[in-house]
Tab-separated table of C-alpha atoms and ligand atoms in Angstrom:
chain	number	residue	atom	x	y	z
A	14	MET	CA	11.386	7.634	-32.089
A	15	PRO	CA	9.995	11.165	-31.932
A	16	LEU	CA	11.614	13.800	-34.087
A	17	MET	CA	14.055	16.146	-32.384
A	18	THR	CA	11.995	19.152	-31.318
A	19	ASN	CA	13.429	22.482	-30.383
A	20	ALA	CA	12.556	23.723	-26.895
A	21	SER	CA	8.961	24.226	-27.994
A	22	SER	CA	7.443	24.879	-24.623
A	23	GLU	CA	4.073	25.491	-26.249
A	24	PRO	CA	1.578	22.668	-25.783
A	25	PRO	CA	0.506	20.865	-28.994
A	26	PRO	CA	-2.791	22.002	-30.569
A	27	GLY	CA	-5.737	20.687	-28.594
A	28	ALA	CA	-3.520	19.892	-25.584
A	29	PRO	CA	-5.545	19.267	-22.470
A	30	GLY	CA	-5.860	21.847	-19.659
A	31	ASP	CA	-3.578	22.247	-16.684
A	32	PHE	CA	-2.487	19.155	-14.768
A	33	ALA	CA	-2.167	21.039	-11.466
A	34	VAL	CA	-5.714	22.337	-11.575
A	35	ASP	CA	-8.070	20.272	-13.741
A	36	LEU	CA	-9.853	17.222	-12.348
A	37	TYR	CA	-9.979	14.934	-15.410
A	38	PRO	CA	-12.687	12.618	-14.014
A	39	GLY	CA	-12.807	8.992	-15.153
A	40	GLY	CA	-11.682	8.318	-18.705
A	41	GLN	CA	-10.884	12.012	-19.392
A	42	LEU	CA	-7.418	11.766	-17.901
A	43	HIS	CA	-6.554	8.613	-19.797
A	44	ARG	CA	-7.795	9.993	-23.113
A	45	ALA	CA	-5.780	13.186	-22.596
A	46	LEU	CA	-2.627	11.246	-21.690
A	47	ALA	CA	-3.029	8.815	-24.602
A	48	ALA	CA	-3.357	11.741	-27.035
A	49	LEU	CA	-0.158	13.289	-25.676
A	50	ARG	CA	1.714	9.974	-25.850
A	51	ARG	CA	0.654	9.498	-29.483
A	52	HIS	CA	1.834	13.024	-30.269
A	53	ASN	CA	5.190	12.596	-28.504
A	54	PRO	CA	6.243	10.603	-25.397
A	55	VAL	CA	7.786	13.862	-24.118
A	56	SER	CA	5.264	16.681	-24.751
A	57	ALA	CA	4.846	20.327	-23.852
A	58	VAL	CA	1.922	20.900	-21.467
A	59	ARG	CA	0.854	23.376	-18.778
A	60	PHE	CA	1.298	22.922	-15.054
A	61	ALA	CA	0.183	25.478	-12.454
A	62	GLY	CA	-0.144	28.054	-15.212
A	63	ARG	CA	3.416	27.526	-16.434
A	64	PRO	CA	4.946	25.688	-19.399
A	65	ALA	CA	5.995	22.169	-18.448
A	66	PHE	CA	6.840	18.835	-20.114
A	67	LEU	CA	4.997	15.566	-19.645
A	68	ILE	CA	6.678	12.181	-20.047
A	69	SER	CA	4.120	9.572	-21.074
A	70	GLY	CA	6.034	6.732	-22.786
A	71	HIS	CA	6.837	3.693	-20.633
A	72	ARG	CA	10.415	3.381	-21.875
A	73	GLU	CA	11.089	7.106	-21.499
A	74	LEU	CA	9.560	7.287	-18.020
A	75	ALA	CA	11.437	4.231	-16.719
A	76	GLU	CA	14.635	5.950	-17.907
A	77	ALA	CA	13.702	9.332	-16.400
A	78	PHE	CA	12.987	7.774	-12.981
A	79	ARG	CA	16.563	6.479	-12.858
A	80	ASP	CA	18.158	9.706	-14.109
A	81	ASN	CA	18.977	11.873	-11.091
A	82	ALA	CA	21.275	14.105	-13.150
A	83	ARG	CA	18.613	15.393	-15.529
A	84	PHE	CA	15.694	15.023	-13.094
A	85	PRO	CA	16.978	15.546	-9.524
A	86	PRO	CA	14.073	14.225	-7.424
A	87	ALA	CA	14.456	16.461	-4.349
A	88	ASP	CA	14.039	19.872	-6.019
A	89	ALA	CA	10.275	19.673	-6.587
A	90	TYR	CA	9.662	18.350	-3.056
A	91	ARG	CA	11.634	21.293	-1.632
A	92	ILE	CA	8.962	23.576	-3.061
A	93	THR	CA	5.847	21.457	-2.732
A	94	ILE	CA	6.209	19.967	0.758
A	95	GLU	CA	9.443	20.781	2.635
A	96	PRO	CA	8.255	24.195	3.942
A	97	VAL	CA	5.674	22.433	6.096
A	98	GLN	CA	6.991	18.874	6.360
A	99	GLY	CA	10.591	19.740	7.281
A	100	VAL	CA	13.808	18.190	5.991
A	101	THR	CA	13.529	14.469	5.240
A	102	PHE	CA	15.342	12.076	2.920
A	103	GLN	CA	12.695	12.940	0.318
A	104	THR	CA	14.252	16.408	-0.027
A	105	MET	CA	17.858	15.158	-0.013
A	106	GLU	CA	19.979	13.892	-2.912
A	107	ASP	CA	22.509	11.118	-3.526
A	108	GLU	CA	24.685	10.071	-0.529
A	109	GLN	CA	22.681	12.046	2.008
A	110	HIS	CA	19.419	10.623	0.621
A	111	ARG	CA	20.831	7.119	0.878
A	112	LEU	CA	22.064	7.632	4.454
A	113	TYR	CA	18.822	9.105	5.784
A	114	ARG	CA	16.664	6.683	3.815
A	115	ASN	CA	18.578	3.832	5.459
A	116	LEU	CA	18.086	5.483	8.800
A	117	ALA	CA	14.371	6.176	8.542
A	118	THR	CA	12.940	3.327	6.454
A	119	PRO	CA	13.770	0.344	8.672
A	120	ALA	CA	11.098	1.879	10.888
A	121	PHE	CA	8.594	1.058	8.103
A	122	ARG	CA	9.755	-2.540	8.154
A	123	SER	CA	10.052	-2.777	11.941
A	124	ARG	CA	8.223	-5.282	14.083
A	125	ALA	CA	5.538	-2.628	14.577
A	126	VAL	CA	4.776	-2.834	10.857
A	127	SER	CA	4.808	-6.649	10.792
A	128	ALA	CA	2.482	-6.784	13.776
A	129	MET	CA	0.212	-4.320	11.994
A	130	GLU	CA	0.274	-6.424	8.846
A	131	GLU	CA	-0.630	-9.608	10.628
A	132	GLU	CA	-3.588	-8.559	12.708
A	133	GLY	CA	-3.911	-4.788	12.987
A	134	LEU	CA	-4.993	-4.114	9.416
A	135	ALA	CA	-7.967	-6.436	9.539
A	136	ARG	CA	-8.952	-5.086	12.966
A	137	ILE	CA	-9.037	-1.515	11.625
A	138	ALA	CA	-11.208	-2.548	8.658
A	139	HIS	CA	-13.604	-4.474	10.932
A	140	GLU	CA	-13.831	-1.553	13.391
A	141	LEU	CA	-14.766	0.880	10.621
A	142	ILE	CA	-17.488	-1.442	9.328
A	143	ASP	CA	-18.774	-1.983	12.883
A	144	ARG	CA	-19.142	1.788	13.234
A	145	LEU	CA	-21.627	1.791	10.331
A	146	GLY	CA	-24.076	0.123	12.728
A	147	GLY	CA	-27.368	-1.043	11.249
A	148	VAL	CA	-27.486	1.288	8.234
A	149	ARG	CA	-27.709	-0.161	4.705
A	150	ARG	CA	-26.306	2.846	2.836
A	151	ALA	CA	-23.209	4.973	3.292
A	152	ASP	CA	-20.568	7.056	1.628
A	153	LEU	CA	-17.785	4.494	1.787
A	154	ALA	CA	-15.189	7.170	1.049
A	155	ALA	CA	-16.047	9.178	4.186
A	156	ALA	CA	-16.727	6.136	6.357
A	157	PHE	CA	-13.996	3.768	5.183
A	158	THR	CA	-11.475	4.527	2.429
A	159	HIS	CA	-10.558	7.996	3.754
A	160	ARG	CA	-9.915	6.537	7.221
A	161	VAL	CA	-8.101	3.216	6.896
A	162	ALA	CA	-4.637	4.473	5.899
A	163	PHE	CA	-4.620	7.267	8.508
A	164	LEU	CA	-5.554	4.816	11.257
A	165	VAL	CA	-2.879	2.371	10.091
A	166	ILE	CA	-0.186	5.034	10.404
A	167	SER	CA	-1.468	6.281	13.796
A	168	ARG	CA	-1.463	2.760	15.183
A	169	MET	CA	1.989	2.010	13.782
A	170	LEU	CA	3.216	5.163	15.499
A	171	GLY	CA	1.610	4.115	18.769
A	172	ILE	CA	-0.793	7.088	19.101
A	173	PRO	CA	-3.163	6.473	22.053
A	174	ALA	CA	-6.648	5.418	20.890
A	175	ARG	CA	-8.354	8.474	22.476
A	176	GLY	CA	-6.216	10.796	20.303
A	177	GLU	CA	-6.753	9.000	16.982
A	178	GLU	CA	-9.655	11.050	15.584
A	179	MET	CA	-8.042	14.351	16.495
A	180	PHE	CA	-4.711	13.215	15.110
A	181	ARG	CA	-6.368	12.237	11.832
A	182	ASP	CA	-7.967	15.686	11.500
A	183	TRP	CA	-4.562	17.330	11.991
A	184	ALA	CA	-2.931	14.981	9.470
A	185	VAL	CA	-5.647	15.746	6.890
A	186	GLY	CA	-5.196	19.483	7.544
A	187	PHE	CA	-1.408	19.261	7.296
A	188	LEU	CA	-1.781	17.698	3.823
A	189	GLU	CA	-3.562	20.875	2.645
A	190	PHE	CA	-0.166	22.391	1.730
A	191	PRO	CA	0.235	24.320	-0.576
A	192	ARG	CA	-3.550	24.790	-1.141
A	193	ASP	CA	-4.144	26.168	2.360
A	194	PRO	CA	-0.710	26.951	3.874
A	195	GLU	CA	-2.100	28.551	7.022
A	196	ARG	CA	-4.227	25.539	7.979
A	197	SER	CA	-1.412	23.190	7.013
A	198	ARG	CA	1.095	24.992	9.286
A	199	ARG	CA	-1.388	25.132	12.171
A	200	CYS	CA	-2.056	21.389	11.928
A	201	ALA	CA	1.657	20.584	11.614
A	202	ALA	CA	2.262	22.555	14.837
A	203	GLN	CA	-0.541	20.639	16.595
A	204	ILE	CA	0.998	17.341	15.493
A	205	THR	CA	4.361	18.508	16.873
A	206	ASP	CA	2.905	19.574	20.243
A	207	TYR	CA	1.078	16.287	20.555
A	208	LEU	CA	4.042	14.098	19.589
A	209	LEU	CA	6.929	15.739	21.459
A	210	PRO	CA	5.954	14.341	24.887
A	211	ILE	CA	5.340	10.909	23.309
A	212	ILE	CA	8.815	10.984	21.707
A	213	ALA	CA	10.362	11.977	25.060
A	214	GLU	CA	8.526	9.129	26.751
A	215	ARG	CA	9.650	6.590	24.125
A	216	ARG	CA	13.249	7.749	24.489
A	217	GLU	CA	12.958	6.738	28.158
A	218	ARG	CA	10.982	3.553	27.571
A	219	PRO	CA	11.009	2.297	23.952
A	220	ARG	CA	8.076	0.175	22.829
A	221	GLU	CA	7.232	-1.914	19.759
A	222	ASP	CA	6.168	1.046	17.634
A	223	VAL	CA	7.507	3.137	14.778
A	224	ILE	CA	8.349	6.150	16.978
A	225	SER	CA	10.594	3.910	19.093
A	226	ALA	CA	12.087	2.370	15.936
A	227	LEU	CA	12.922	5.867	14.621
A	228	ILE	CA	14.519	6.776	17.963
A	229	LEU	CA	16.655	3.621	17.987
A	230	ALA	CA	17.590	3.712	14.266
A	231	ASP	CA	21.322	3.990	13.630
A	232	ALA	CA	23.062	4.243	10.243
A	233	ASP	CA	26.837	4.695	10.093
A	234	GLY	CA	26.714	6.137	13.629
A	235	HIS	CA	23.993	8.690	12.772
A	236	ARG	CA	20.880	9.012	14.946
A	237	LEU	CA	17.737	11.054	14.275
A	238	THR	CA	17.063	14.210	16.324
A	239	ASP	CA	13.551	15.001	17.603
A	240	GLU	CA	12.945	17.406	14.689
A	241	GLU	CA	14.134	14.774	12.196
A	242	ILE	CA	11.827	12.199	13.768
A	243	LEU	CA	8.897	14.637	13.530
A	244	ALA	CA	9.684	15.439	9.889
A	245	HIS	CA	9.819	11.737	8.995
A	246	ILE	CA	6.500	11.133	10.751
A	247	ARG	CA	4.973	13.956	8.674
A	248	LEU	CA	6.492	12.243	5.618
A	249	LEU	CA	4.691	9.008	6.527
A	250	PHE	CA	1.410	10.889	6.228
A	251	SER	CA	2.244	12.873	3.099
A	252	ALA	CA	3.623	9.849	1.233
A	253	GLY	CA	1.658	6.994	2.748
A	254	ALA	CA	-1.837	8.178	3.683
A	255	SER	CA	-3.457	9.875	0.672
A	256	THR	CA	-1.806	7.477	-1.772
A	257	THR	CA	-3.214	4.360	-0.132
A	258	THR	CA	-6.550	6.091	0.507
A	259	ASP	CA	-6.918	6.868	-3.197
A	260	ALA	CA	-5.720	3.414	-4.280
A	261	LEU	CA	-8.411	1.803	-2.124
A	262	GLY	CA	-11.074	4.178	-3.474
A	263	ASN	CA	-9.995	3.451	-7.045
A	264	LEU	CA	-10.075	-0.290	-6.350
A	265	LEU	CA	-13.657	-0.105	-5.086
A	266	PHE	CA	-14.670	2.063	-8.034
A	267	ALA	CA	-13.089	-0.399	-10.488
A	268	LEU	CA	-14.832	-3.388	-8.922
A	269	LEU	CA	-18.238	-1.855	-8.217
A	270	SER	CA	-18.700	0.194	-11.388
A	271	GLU	CA	-18.510	-3.108	-13.328
A	272	ARG	CA	-20.097	-5.356	-10.760
A	273	SER	CA	-19.186	-8.591	-12.550
A	274	ARG	CA	-15.610	-7.932	-11.368
A	275	TRP	CA	-16.728	-7.783	-7.739
A	276	GLN	CA	-18.713	-10.976	-8.283
A	277	GLN	CA	-15.786	-12.750	-9.903
A	278	LEU	CA	-13.476	-11.889	-6.993
A	279	GLN	CA	-16.115	-13.182	-4.577
A	280	GLU	CA	-16.137	-16.488	-6.397
A	281	GLN	CA	-12.388	-16.664	-7.077
A	282	PRO	CA	-10.489	-15.131	-4.153
A	283	GLN	CA	-7.236	-16.372	-5.690
A	284	LEU	CA	-7.611	-13.574	-8.283
A	285	ARG	CA	-7.710	-10.797	-5.669
A	286	GLU	CA	-3.975	-10.281	-5.481
A	287	ASN	CA	-3.798	-9.908	-9.236
A	288	ALA	CA	-6.785	-7.562	-9.212
A	289	ILE	CA	-4.829	-5.234	-6.919
A	290	GLU	CA	-1.796	-5.271	-9.239
A	291	GLU	CA	-4.054	-4.557	-12.189
A	292	LEU	CA	-5.685	-1.690	-10.284
A	293	LEU	CA	-2.265	-0.197	-9.567
A	294	ARG	CA	-1.660	-0.224	-13.320
A	295	TRP	CA	-5.107	0.798	-14.577
A	296	GLU	CA	-5.911	3.601	-12.102
A	297	THR	CA	-2.832	4.315	-10.006
A	298	PRO	CA	-3.270	6.983	-7.312
A	299	VAL	CA	-0.053	8.895	-8.126
A	300	ALA	CA	-1.125	9.440	-11.720
A	301	VAL	CA	1.224	12.326	-12.527
A	302	LEU	CA	4.311	13.027	-10.404
A	303	PRO	CA	5.864	16.505	-10.724
A	304	ARG	CA	9.681	16.764	-10.905
A	305	LEU	CA	11.863	19.759	-11.696
A	306	SER	CA	14.505	19.340	-14.374
A	307	ALA	CA	18.143	20.143	-13.541
A	308	PRO	CA	19.099	23.809	-13.018
A	309	HIS	CA	20.740	23.831	-16.489
A	310	PRO	CA	19.254	23.041	-19.937
A	311	VAL	CA	18.837	19.313	-20.588
A	312	GLU	CA	17.864	17.219	-23.588
A	313	PHE	CA	15.539	14.281	-23.060
A	314	GLY	CA	13.755	12.087	-25.592
A	315	GLY	CA	14.838	14.440	-28.362
A	316	VAL	CA	13.323	17.463	-26.592
A	317	GLN	CA	15.231	20.474	-25.215
A	318	ILE	CA	14.097	21.292	-21.688
A	319	PRO	CA	14.944	24.715	-20.191
A	320	PRO	CA	16.533	24.851	-16.686
A	321	ALA	CA	14.403	24.022	-13.631
A	322	THR	CA	11.236	23.305	-15.624
A	323	PHE	CA	8.405	21.196	-14.241
A	324	CYS	CA	8.545	17.740	-15.848
A	325	LEU	CA	5.499	15.632	-15.166
A	326	PHE	CA	6.183	11.920	-14.756
A	327	ALA	CA	2.897	10.569	-16.132
A	328	ILE	CA	2.860	7.167	-14.431
A	329	ALA	CA	-0.791	6.664	-15.414
A	330	ALA	CA	0.157	7.086	-19.077
A	331	ALA	CA	3.192	4.766	-18.966
A	332	ASN	CA	1.050	2.129	-17.236
A	333	ARG	CA	-1.264	2.220	-20.274
A	334	ASP	CA	1.417	2.351	-22.956
A	335	PRO	CA	0.283	-0.110	-25.668
A	336	ALA	CA	3.944	-0.861	-26.452
A	337	VAL	CA	4.098	-2.656	-23.079
A	338	PHE	CA	0.514	-3.612	-22.187
A	339	ALA	CA	-1.863	-5.142	-24.742
A	340	GLU	CA	-5.334	-3.527	-24.751
A	341	PRO	CA	-4.155	-1.166	-22.021
A	342	ASP	CA	-7.537	0.438	-21.306
A	343	ARG	CA	-9.082	-2.901	-20.382
A	344	PHE	CA	-9.175	-3.802	-16.666
A	345	ASP	CA	-8.076	-7.427	-16.878
A	346	LEU	CA	-8.189	-9.445	-13.660
A	347	ARG	CA	-5.747	-11.970	-15.110
A	348	ARG	CA	-3.183	-9.613	-16.629
A	349	ASP	CA	0.473	-10.254	-15.806
A	350	THR	CA	1.940	-6.862	-14.852
A	351	LYS	CA	5.115	-8.217	-13.203
A	352	LYS	CA	8.143	-5.935	-13.317
A	353	LYS	CA	6.383	-3.549	-15.693
A	354	LEU	CA	4.419	-1.337	-13.294
A	355	LEU	CA	5.854	2.121	-12.727
A	356	SER	CA	3.343	2.899	-9.975
A	357	PHE	CA	5.863	2.817	-7.112
A	358	GLY	CA	8.542	4.793	-8.954
A	359	PRO	CA	11.444	2.499	-9.954
A	360	GLY	CA	15.051	3.465	-9.172
A	361	PRO	CA	16.615	5.045	-6.096
A	362	ARG	CA	13.275	6.513	-4.943
A	363	LEU	CA	11.361	3.227	-5.095
A	364	CYS	CA	8.481	3.523	-2.639
A	365	PRO	CA	9.545	2.000	0.701
A	366	GLY	CA	5.868	1.617	1.660
A	367	LEU	CA	4.875	-0.555	-1.310
A	368	HIS	CA	4.605	-3.746	0.682
A	369	LEU	CA	2.486	-2.129	3.384
A	370	ALA	CA	0.310	-0.454	0.738
A	371	ARG	CA	-0.356	-3.744	-1.056
A	372	ARG	CA	-1.193	-5.502	2.228
A	373	GLN	CA	-3.611	-2.732	3.225
A	374	LEU	CA	-5.444	-2.994	-0.085
A	375	ARG	CA	-5.657	-6.758	0.152
A	376	VAL	CA	-6.849	-6.892	3.745
A	377	ALA	CA	-9.395	-4.089	3.232
A	378	LEU	CA	-10.762	-5.878	0.168
A	379	ASP	CA	-11.012	-9.229	1.977
A	380	VAL	CA	-12.817	-7.680	4.949
A	381	LEU	CA	-15.267	-5.724	2.753
A	382	MET	CA	-16.021	-8.807	0.664
A	383	GLU	CA	-16.667	-10.826	3.802
A	384	ARG	CA	-18.714	-8.235	5.707
A	385	LEU	CA	-20.558	-6.398	2.895
A	386	PRO	CA	-20.783	-8.927	0.040
A	387	GLY	CA	-23.863	-7.235	-1.459
A	388	LEU	CA	-22.192	-3.834	-2.028
A	389	GLN	CA	-23.732	-1.837	-4.899
A	390	LEU	CA	-22.459	1.486	-6.214
A	391	LEU	CA	-25.316	4.017	-6.274
A	392	GLU	CA	-23.807	6.978	-8.150
A	393	PRO	CA	-21.058	5.711	-10.463
A	394	GLU	CA	-20.649	9.082	-12.183
A	395	ALA	CA	-19.947	10.906	-8.902
A	396	ALA	CA	-17.597	8.119	-7.788
A	397	GLN	CA	-15.245	8.425	-10.755
A	398	PRO	CA	-11.598	8.921	-9.757
A	399	ARG	CA	-10.556	12.551	-10.219
A	400	GLY	CA	-7.361	14.586	-10.032
A	401	ALA	CA	-4.037	14.151	-11.797
A	402	ILE	CA	-1.323	14.426	-9.155
A	403	LEU	CA	-3.236	12.351	-6.645
A	404	ARG	CA	-6.230	10.597	-8.102
A	405	GLY	CA	-9.164	8.984	-6.340
A	406	PRO	CA	-12.931	9.191	-5.804
A	407	ALA	CA	-14.229	12.049	-3.629
A	408	GLN	CA	-17.276	9.954	-2.716
A	409	LEU	CA	-18.429	6.349	-2.969
A	410	SER	CA	-22.125	6.237	-2.357
A	411	VAL	CA	-23.094	2.585	-1.788
A	412	ALA	CA	-25.910	0.386	-0.530
A	413	TRP	CA	-25.895	-3.263	0.622
B	503	HEM	C1	-0.690	2.560	-3.290
B	503	HEM	C2	-0.024	3.319	-2.464
B	503	HEM	C3	1.257	4.022	-2.810
B	503	HEM	C4	1.720	4.457	-4.016
B	503	HEM	C5	1.051	4.337	-5.393
B	503	HEM	C6	3.015	5.071	-3.782
B	503	HEM	C7	3.810	5.613	-4.777
B	503	HEM	C8	5.061	6.154	-4.574
B	503	HEM	C9	5.904	6.679	-5.612
B	503	HEM	C10	5.544	6.776	-7.084
B	503	HEM	C11	7.047	7.094	-5.033
B	503	HEM	C12	8.281	7.676	-5.727
B	503	HEM	C13	8.250	9.177	-5.667
B	503	HEM	C14	9.383	9.803	-6.437
B	503	HEM	O1	10.020	9.159	-7.279
B	503	HEM	O2	9.602	11.007	-6.193
B	503	HEM	C15	6.924	6.869	-3.613
B	503	HEM	C16	7.876	7.219	-2.672
B	503	HEM	C17	7.684	7.106	-1.315
B	503	HEM	N1	6.646	6.445	-0.674
B	503	HEM	FE1	5.042	5.598	-1.564
B	503	HEM	N2	3.297	5.008	-2.448
B	503	HEM	C18	2.256	4.354	-1.821
B	503	HEM	C19	2.165	4.063	-0.460
B	503	HEM	C20	3.111	4.387	0.483
B	503	HEM	C21	3.036	4.052	1.892
B	503	HEM	C22	1.920	3.230	2.541
B	503	HEM	C23	4.136	4.618	2.489
B	503	HEM	C24	4.584	4.586	3.938
B	503	HEM	C25	3.867	4.213	4.930
B	503	HEM	C26	4.907	5.287	1.455
B	503	HEM	C27	6.074	5.980	1.678
B	503	HEM	C28	6.859	6.528	0.681
B	503	HEM	C29	8.065	7.307	0.933
B	503	HEM	C30	8.648	7.639	2.299
B	503	HEM	C31	8.588	7.669	-0.314
B	503	HEM	C32	9.841	8.510	-0.594
B	503	HEM	C33	11.000	7.619	-1.048
B	503	HEM	C34	12.265	8.388	-1.360
B	503	HEM	O3	12.196	9.603	-1.604
B	503	HEM	O4	13.331	7.755	-1.343
B	503	HEM	N3	4.257	5.119	0.254
B	503	HEM	N4	5.710	6.273	-3.350
């Protein structure tokens, strides 16, 4: 147990940078997080230039995820995404969160999603590889990993094929909030203009897609308005696109930077499912999740936290806590991670897209292994995952 510390909002000596700004490529992030965890599972750090606390112990983080009183989940999202995304269950608390989550998440499990899981995912992966044509080299991030998840969401929504590329550009631009608020707002408005006639059309003639499922959803007599449907579609992109994109990039980095892993999964496909679970532990895309503490002083893990202070849920650190995972820095294709991963945020906010995310990773991996078995990573250094909030490779230069 750490000693009781008194609201020291000063980072410990040698504390690493600023988690909102610094890139922490490759092992840098994990070394920084391990040092903080050894110092104290709840440590003072800096975030966006301000004092913050970082929770790095597995036990402490699992507790914090379930503690809405000390760490109300919606407050941080109200600042970081609501101004451009609109009001969704992500920015609601308690009963209202439950009601709207029930209303909007069956759409993620609708028949549109099942149909996508069965055949659509593989088709998207094949199409992207077909587009590479006869070349033998590519940046797989630009050509593949940065596209799959956006296409999956567009197709689940039922966006016409001719609008897909444009729609992806708007979705990417919308996700620029708060870095580039003007571009983000412009793209959000373009998404709205494009979708409103489609929503009106689906209200008249529902189809087997997620927009129709959102229109038809009913929880305790509540129905979603057009603006609520639009906000929840924006949420699909903000929560479901970059996360899965980065997970897929991290998976390819993990397998190609140590090519024996790629080889082993070629020879033993039965290990692929486990490899994905291990990836979600070893290099999870939501490495550090910012929350705000309650609007009054709270005590957590023996530390006094001032009101409304950023508290960083360091999922990447908890997933490598040696108290829970032996040799945590080792990527072990046979490791049993069951019920111990914090990557999808346990508790009332558990990721409703986790099943779809896992299927996307699996199908993309199977298709790549079948179509491009000779993949080689050309610039491992440049392909290292980077970023702390969302973490993935910016480029994956490969040959085959
Ligand atoms: C590997 C990919 C993914 C990871 C690592 C991931 C991770 C997470 C985490 C950690 C949370 C909890 C956030 C919190 O506690 O504040 C979350 C929530 C959420 N995720 Fe995912 N996610 C992934 C993919 C997806 C996909 C594909 C979708 C939808 C298509 C999705 C939709 C959501 C939504 C809507 C929430 C908000 C839940 C709520 O506030 O009740 N995620 N995700």
